[in-house]
CSV table of C-alpha atoms and ligand atoms in Angstrom, one decimal:
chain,number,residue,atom,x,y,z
A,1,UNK,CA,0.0,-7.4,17.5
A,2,UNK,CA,0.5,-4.4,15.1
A,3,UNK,CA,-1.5,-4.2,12.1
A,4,UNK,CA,-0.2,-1.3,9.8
A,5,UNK,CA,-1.4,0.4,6.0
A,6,UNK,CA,1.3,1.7,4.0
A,7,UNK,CA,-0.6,4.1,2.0
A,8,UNK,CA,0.7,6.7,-0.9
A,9,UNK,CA,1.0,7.5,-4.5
A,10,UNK,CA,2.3,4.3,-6.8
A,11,UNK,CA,5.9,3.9,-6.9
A,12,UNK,CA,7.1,6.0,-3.6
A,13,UNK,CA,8.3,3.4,-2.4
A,14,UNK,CA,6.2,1.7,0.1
A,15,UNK,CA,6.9,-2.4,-1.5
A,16,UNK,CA,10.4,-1.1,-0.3
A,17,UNK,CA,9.9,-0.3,3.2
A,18,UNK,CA,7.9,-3.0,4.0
A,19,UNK,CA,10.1,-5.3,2.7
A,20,UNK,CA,12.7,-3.8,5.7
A,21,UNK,CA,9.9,-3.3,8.3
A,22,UNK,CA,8.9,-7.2,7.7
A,23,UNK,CA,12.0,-8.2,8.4
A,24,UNK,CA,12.7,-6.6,11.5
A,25,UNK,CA,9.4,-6.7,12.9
A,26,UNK,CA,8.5,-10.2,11.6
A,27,UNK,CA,4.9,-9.3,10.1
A,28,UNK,CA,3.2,-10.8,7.6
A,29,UNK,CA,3.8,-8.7,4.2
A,30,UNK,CA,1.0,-8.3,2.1
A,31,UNK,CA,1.3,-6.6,-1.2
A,32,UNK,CA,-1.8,-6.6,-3.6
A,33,UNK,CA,0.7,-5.6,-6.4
A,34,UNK,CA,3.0,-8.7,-5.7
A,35,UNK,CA,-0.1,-10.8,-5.4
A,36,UNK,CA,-1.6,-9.6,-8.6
A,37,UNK,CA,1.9,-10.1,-10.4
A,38,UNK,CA,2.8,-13.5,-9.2
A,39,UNK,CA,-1.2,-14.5,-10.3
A,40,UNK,CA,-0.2,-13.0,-13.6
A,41,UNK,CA,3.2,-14.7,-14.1
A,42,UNK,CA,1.2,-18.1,-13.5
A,43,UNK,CA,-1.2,-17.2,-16.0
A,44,UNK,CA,-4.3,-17.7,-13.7
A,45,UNK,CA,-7.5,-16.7,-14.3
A,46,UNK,CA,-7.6,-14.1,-11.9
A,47,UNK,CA,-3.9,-13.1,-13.7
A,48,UNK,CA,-5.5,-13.2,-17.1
A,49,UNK,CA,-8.1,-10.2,-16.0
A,50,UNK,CA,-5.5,-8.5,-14.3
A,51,UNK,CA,-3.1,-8.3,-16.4
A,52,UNK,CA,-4.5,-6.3,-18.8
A,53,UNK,CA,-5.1,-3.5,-16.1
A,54,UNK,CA,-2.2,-3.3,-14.8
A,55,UNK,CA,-0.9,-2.9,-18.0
A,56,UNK,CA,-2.4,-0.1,-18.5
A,57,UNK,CA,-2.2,2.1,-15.0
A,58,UNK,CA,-6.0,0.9,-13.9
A,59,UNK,CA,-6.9,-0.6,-11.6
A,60,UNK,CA,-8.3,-4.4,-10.7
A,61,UNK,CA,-11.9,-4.8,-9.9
A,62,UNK,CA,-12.2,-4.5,-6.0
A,63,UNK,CA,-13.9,-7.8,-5.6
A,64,UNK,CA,-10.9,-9.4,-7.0
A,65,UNK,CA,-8.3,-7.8,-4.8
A,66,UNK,CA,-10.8,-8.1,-2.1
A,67,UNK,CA,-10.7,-11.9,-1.9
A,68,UNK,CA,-7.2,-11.7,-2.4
A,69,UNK,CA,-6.4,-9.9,0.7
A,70,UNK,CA,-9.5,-11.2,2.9
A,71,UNK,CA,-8.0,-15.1,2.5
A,72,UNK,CA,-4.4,-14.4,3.5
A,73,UNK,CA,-5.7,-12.3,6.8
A,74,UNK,CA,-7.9,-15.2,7.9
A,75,UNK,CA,-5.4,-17.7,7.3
A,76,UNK,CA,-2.6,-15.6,9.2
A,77,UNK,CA,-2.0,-17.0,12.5
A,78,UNK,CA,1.1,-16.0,13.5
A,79,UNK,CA,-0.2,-13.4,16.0
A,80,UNK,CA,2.1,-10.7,15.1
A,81,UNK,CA,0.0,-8.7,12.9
A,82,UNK,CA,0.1,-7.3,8.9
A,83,UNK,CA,1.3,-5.0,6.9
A,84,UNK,CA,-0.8,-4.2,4.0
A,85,UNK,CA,1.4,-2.3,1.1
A,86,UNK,CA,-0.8,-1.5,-1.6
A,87,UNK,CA,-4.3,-1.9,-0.1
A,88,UNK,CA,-6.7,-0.4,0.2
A,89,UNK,CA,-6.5,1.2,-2.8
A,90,UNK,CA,-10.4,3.0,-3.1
A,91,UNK,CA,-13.2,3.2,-0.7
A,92,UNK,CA,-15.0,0.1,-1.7
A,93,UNK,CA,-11.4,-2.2,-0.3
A,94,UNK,CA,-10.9,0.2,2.8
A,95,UNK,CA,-15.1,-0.3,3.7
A,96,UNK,CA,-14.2,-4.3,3.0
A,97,UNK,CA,-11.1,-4.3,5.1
A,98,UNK,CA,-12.9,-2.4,8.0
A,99,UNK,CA,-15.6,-5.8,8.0
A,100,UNK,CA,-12.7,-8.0,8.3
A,101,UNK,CA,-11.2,-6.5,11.0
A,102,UNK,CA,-14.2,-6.0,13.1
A,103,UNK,CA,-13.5,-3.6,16.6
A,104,UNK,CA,-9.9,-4.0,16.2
A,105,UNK,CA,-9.1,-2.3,13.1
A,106,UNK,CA,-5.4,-0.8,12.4
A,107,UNK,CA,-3.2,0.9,14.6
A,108,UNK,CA,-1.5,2.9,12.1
A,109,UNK,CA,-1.5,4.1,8.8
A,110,UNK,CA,1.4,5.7,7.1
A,111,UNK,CA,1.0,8.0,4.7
A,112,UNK,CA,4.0,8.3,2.2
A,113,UNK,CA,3.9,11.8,0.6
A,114,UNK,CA,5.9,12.4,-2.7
A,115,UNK,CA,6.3,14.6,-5.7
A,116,UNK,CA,4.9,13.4,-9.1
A,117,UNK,CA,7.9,14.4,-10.9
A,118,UNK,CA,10.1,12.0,-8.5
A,119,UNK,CA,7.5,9.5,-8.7
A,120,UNK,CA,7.9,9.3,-12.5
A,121,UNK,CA,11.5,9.5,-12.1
A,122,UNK,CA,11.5,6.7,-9.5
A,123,UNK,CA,8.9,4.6,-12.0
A,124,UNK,CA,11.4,5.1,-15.0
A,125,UNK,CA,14.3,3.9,-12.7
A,126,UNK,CA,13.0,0.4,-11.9
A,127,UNK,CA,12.1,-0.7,-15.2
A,128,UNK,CA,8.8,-3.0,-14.8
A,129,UNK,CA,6.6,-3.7,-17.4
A,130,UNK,CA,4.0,-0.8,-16.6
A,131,UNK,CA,6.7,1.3,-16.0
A,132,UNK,CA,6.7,3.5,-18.9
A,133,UNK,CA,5.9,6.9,-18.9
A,134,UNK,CA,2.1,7.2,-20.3
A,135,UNK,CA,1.7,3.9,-17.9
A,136,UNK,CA,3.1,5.5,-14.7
A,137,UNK,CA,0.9,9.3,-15.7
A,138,UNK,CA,-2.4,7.0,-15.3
A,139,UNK,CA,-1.3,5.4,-12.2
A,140,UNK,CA,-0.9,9.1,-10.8
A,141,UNK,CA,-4.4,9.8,-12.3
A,142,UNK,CA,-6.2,6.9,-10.8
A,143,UNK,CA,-4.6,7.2,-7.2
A,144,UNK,CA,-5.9,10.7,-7.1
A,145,UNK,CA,-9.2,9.7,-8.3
A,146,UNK,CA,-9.8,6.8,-6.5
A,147,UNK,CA,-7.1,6.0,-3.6
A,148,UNK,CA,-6.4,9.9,-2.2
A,149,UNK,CA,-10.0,10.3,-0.8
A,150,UNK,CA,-9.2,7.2,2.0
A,151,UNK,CA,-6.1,9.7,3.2
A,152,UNK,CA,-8.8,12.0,4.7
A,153,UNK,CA,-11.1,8.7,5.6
A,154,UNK,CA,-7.8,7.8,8.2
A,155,UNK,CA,-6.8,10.9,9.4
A,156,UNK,CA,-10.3,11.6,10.6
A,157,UNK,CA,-9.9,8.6,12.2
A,158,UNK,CA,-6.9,9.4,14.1
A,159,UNK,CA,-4.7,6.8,12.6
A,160,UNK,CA,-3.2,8.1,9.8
A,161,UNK,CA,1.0,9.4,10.2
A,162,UNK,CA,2.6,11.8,7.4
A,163,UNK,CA,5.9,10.6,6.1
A,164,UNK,CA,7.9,12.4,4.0
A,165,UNK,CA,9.4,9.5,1.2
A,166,UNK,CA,11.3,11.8,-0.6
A,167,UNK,CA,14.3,11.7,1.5
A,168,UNK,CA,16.8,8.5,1.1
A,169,UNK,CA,15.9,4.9,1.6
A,170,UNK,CA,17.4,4.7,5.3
A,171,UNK,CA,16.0,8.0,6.3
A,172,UNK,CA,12.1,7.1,5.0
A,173,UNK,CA,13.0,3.8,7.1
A,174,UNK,CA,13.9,5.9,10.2
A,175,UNK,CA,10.7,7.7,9.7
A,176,UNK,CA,8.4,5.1,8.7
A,177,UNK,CA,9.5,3.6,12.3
A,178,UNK,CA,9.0,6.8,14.0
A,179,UNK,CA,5.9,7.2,13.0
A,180,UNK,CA,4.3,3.8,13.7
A,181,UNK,CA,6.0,4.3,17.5
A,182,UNK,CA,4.6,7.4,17.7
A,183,UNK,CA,1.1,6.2,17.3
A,184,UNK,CA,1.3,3.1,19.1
A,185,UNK,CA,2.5,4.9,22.0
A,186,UNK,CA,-0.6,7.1,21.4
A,187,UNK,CA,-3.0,4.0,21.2
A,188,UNK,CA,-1.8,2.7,24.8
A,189,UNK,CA,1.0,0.2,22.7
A,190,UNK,CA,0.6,-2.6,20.6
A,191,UNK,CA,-2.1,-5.4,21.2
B,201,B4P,P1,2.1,-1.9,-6.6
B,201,B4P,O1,2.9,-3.1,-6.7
B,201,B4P,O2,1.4,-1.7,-5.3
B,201,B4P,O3,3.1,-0.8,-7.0
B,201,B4P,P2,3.5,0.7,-6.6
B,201,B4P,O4,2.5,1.4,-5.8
B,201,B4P,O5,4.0,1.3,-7.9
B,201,B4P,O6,4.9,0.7,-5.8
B,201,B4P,P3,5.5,1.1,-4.5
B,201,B4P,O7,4.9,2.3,-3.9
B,201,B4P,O8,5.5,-0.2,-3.6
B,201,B4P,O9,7.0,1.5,-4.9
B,201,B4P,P4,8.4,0.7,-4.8
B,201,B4P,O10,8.8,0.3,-3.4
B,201,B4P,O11,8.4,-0.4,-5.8
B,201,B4P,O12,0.9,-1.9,-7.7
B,201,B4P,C1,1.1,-2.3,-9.1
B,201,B4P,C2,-0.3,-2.4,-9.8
B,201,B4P,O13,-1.1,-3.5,-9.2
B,201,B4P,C3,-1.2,-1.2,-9.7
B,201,B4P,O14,-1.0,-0.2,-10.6
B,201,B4P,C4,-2.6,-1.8,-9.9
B,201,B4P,O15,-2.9,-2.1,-11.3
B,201,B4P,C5,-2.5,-3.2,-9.2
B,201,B4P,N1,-2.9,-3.1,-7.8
B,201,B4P,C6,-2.1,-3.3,-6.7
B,201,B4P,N2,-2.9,-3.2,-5.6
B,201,B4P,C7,-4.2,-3.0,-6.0
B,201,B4P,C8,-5.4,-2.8,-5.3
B,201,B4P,N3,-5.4,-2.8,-3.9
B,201,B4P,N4,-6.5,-2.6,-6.0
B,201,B4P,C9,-6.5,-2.6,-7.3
B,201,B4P,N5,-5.4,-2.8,-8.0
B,201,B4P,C10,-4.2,-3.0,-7.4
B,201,B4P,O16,9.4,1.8,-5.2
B,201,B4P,C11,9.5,2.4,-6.6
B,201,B4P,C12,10.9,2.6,-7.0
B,201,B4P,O17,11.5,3.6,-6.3
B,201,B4P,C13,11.8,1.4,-6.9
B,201,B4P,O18,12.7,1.4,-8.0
B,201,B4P,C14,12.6,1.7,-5.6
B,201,B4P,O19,13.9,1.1,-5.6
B,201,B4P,C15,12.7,3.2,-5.7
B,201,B4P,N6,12.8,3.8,-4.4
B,201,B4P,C16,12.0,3.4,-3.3
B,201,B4P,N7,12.3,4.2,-2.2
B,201,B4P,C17,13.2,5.2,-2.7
B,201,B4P,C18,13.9,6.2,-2.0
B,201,B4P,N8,13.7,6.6,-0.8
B,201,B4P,N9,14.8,7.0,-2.8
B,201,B4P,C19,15.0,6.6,-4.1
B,201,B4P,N10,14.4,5.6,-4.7
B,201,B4P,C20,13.5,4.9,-4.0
């Protein structure tokens, strides 16, 4: 059982290395930002709040996201363990997701450290809707306002692993797996 946070600023690239870290490792992938999308592209009420949020760099209410994320953990029963990519995103989700994981809790969380002028050059490069310049600026704003406090919250409690995401794809990979073997070992292995 591994349970793992992918944590850093929007856009360096953490929907990418989960999406190779699931496959290999065969954990469930959970992305609030796919979530939110997919909700939005089905024009559901949870999309319709969303939407104009996201639109603009901010972001959704924690309750919302909350629920989102809460369901799919409970109704996981593969046994293998998560990855969350995306949440928590502020203190209020990391507090919620602490409740649902009881005595457990995470065995690592990697910390993706990045540049904002790459990060709006990255942004600009993949072309989604709230992808635009002023769009991606606020994003930067908000994750240093509300999501950069919970990187001292983790490494105060020994679980959080520096990665450095500005190298290439395959070399963040190579680290991103370094560093969750590195603190697994630490924790005695996996569950
Ligand atoms: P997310 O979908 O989580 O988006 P992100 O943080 O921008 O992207 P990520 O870091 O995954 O980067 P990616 O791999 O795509 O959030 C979108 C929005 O949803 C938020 O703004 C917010 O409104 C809402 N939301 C989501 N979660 C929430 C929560 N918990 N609470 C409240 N609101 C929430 O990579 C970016 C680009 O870089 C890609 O083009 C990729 O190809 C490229 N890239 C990746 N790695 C690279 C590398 N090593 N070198 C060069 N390019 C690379």
């Amino acid at each position: 059982m591994l349970r793992v946070v992918l944590l850093g600023p929007p856009g360096c690239g953490k929907g990418t290395q989960a999406e190779r870290l699931k496959v290999r490792e065969g954990l469930l992938h959970l992305s609030t930002g796919d979530l939110l999308r997919a909700a939005v592209a089905a024009g559901s009420p949870l999309g319709l709040r969303a939407k104009p949020l996201m639109d603009a760099g901010k972001l959704v209410p924690d309750d919302l996201v909350i629920d989102l994320v809460r369901d799919r953990i409970a109704a996981d029963t593969s046994g293998k363990g998560f990855l969350l990519d995306g949440f928590p995103r502020t203190v209020p989700q990391a507090d919620a997701l602490d409740r649902v994981l009881g005595a457990t809790g995470l065995d690592v969380v990697v910390y993706y450290v990045l540049g904002d002028e790459e990060i709006v050059r990255r942004g600009l490069g993949r072309g989604r809707a709230d992808d635009t310049e002023p769009v991606l600026r606020e994003r930067l704003r908000v994750y240093r306002a509300q999501t950069e406090p919970l990187v001292a919250r983790y490494r105060r409690a020994g679980l959080l692993e520096e990665v450095d995401a500005a190298g290439a794809i395959d070399e963040v990979e190579g680290l991103t797996k370094a560093a969750i073997a590195r603190r697994t070992r630490k924790g005695g292995g996996t569950r």
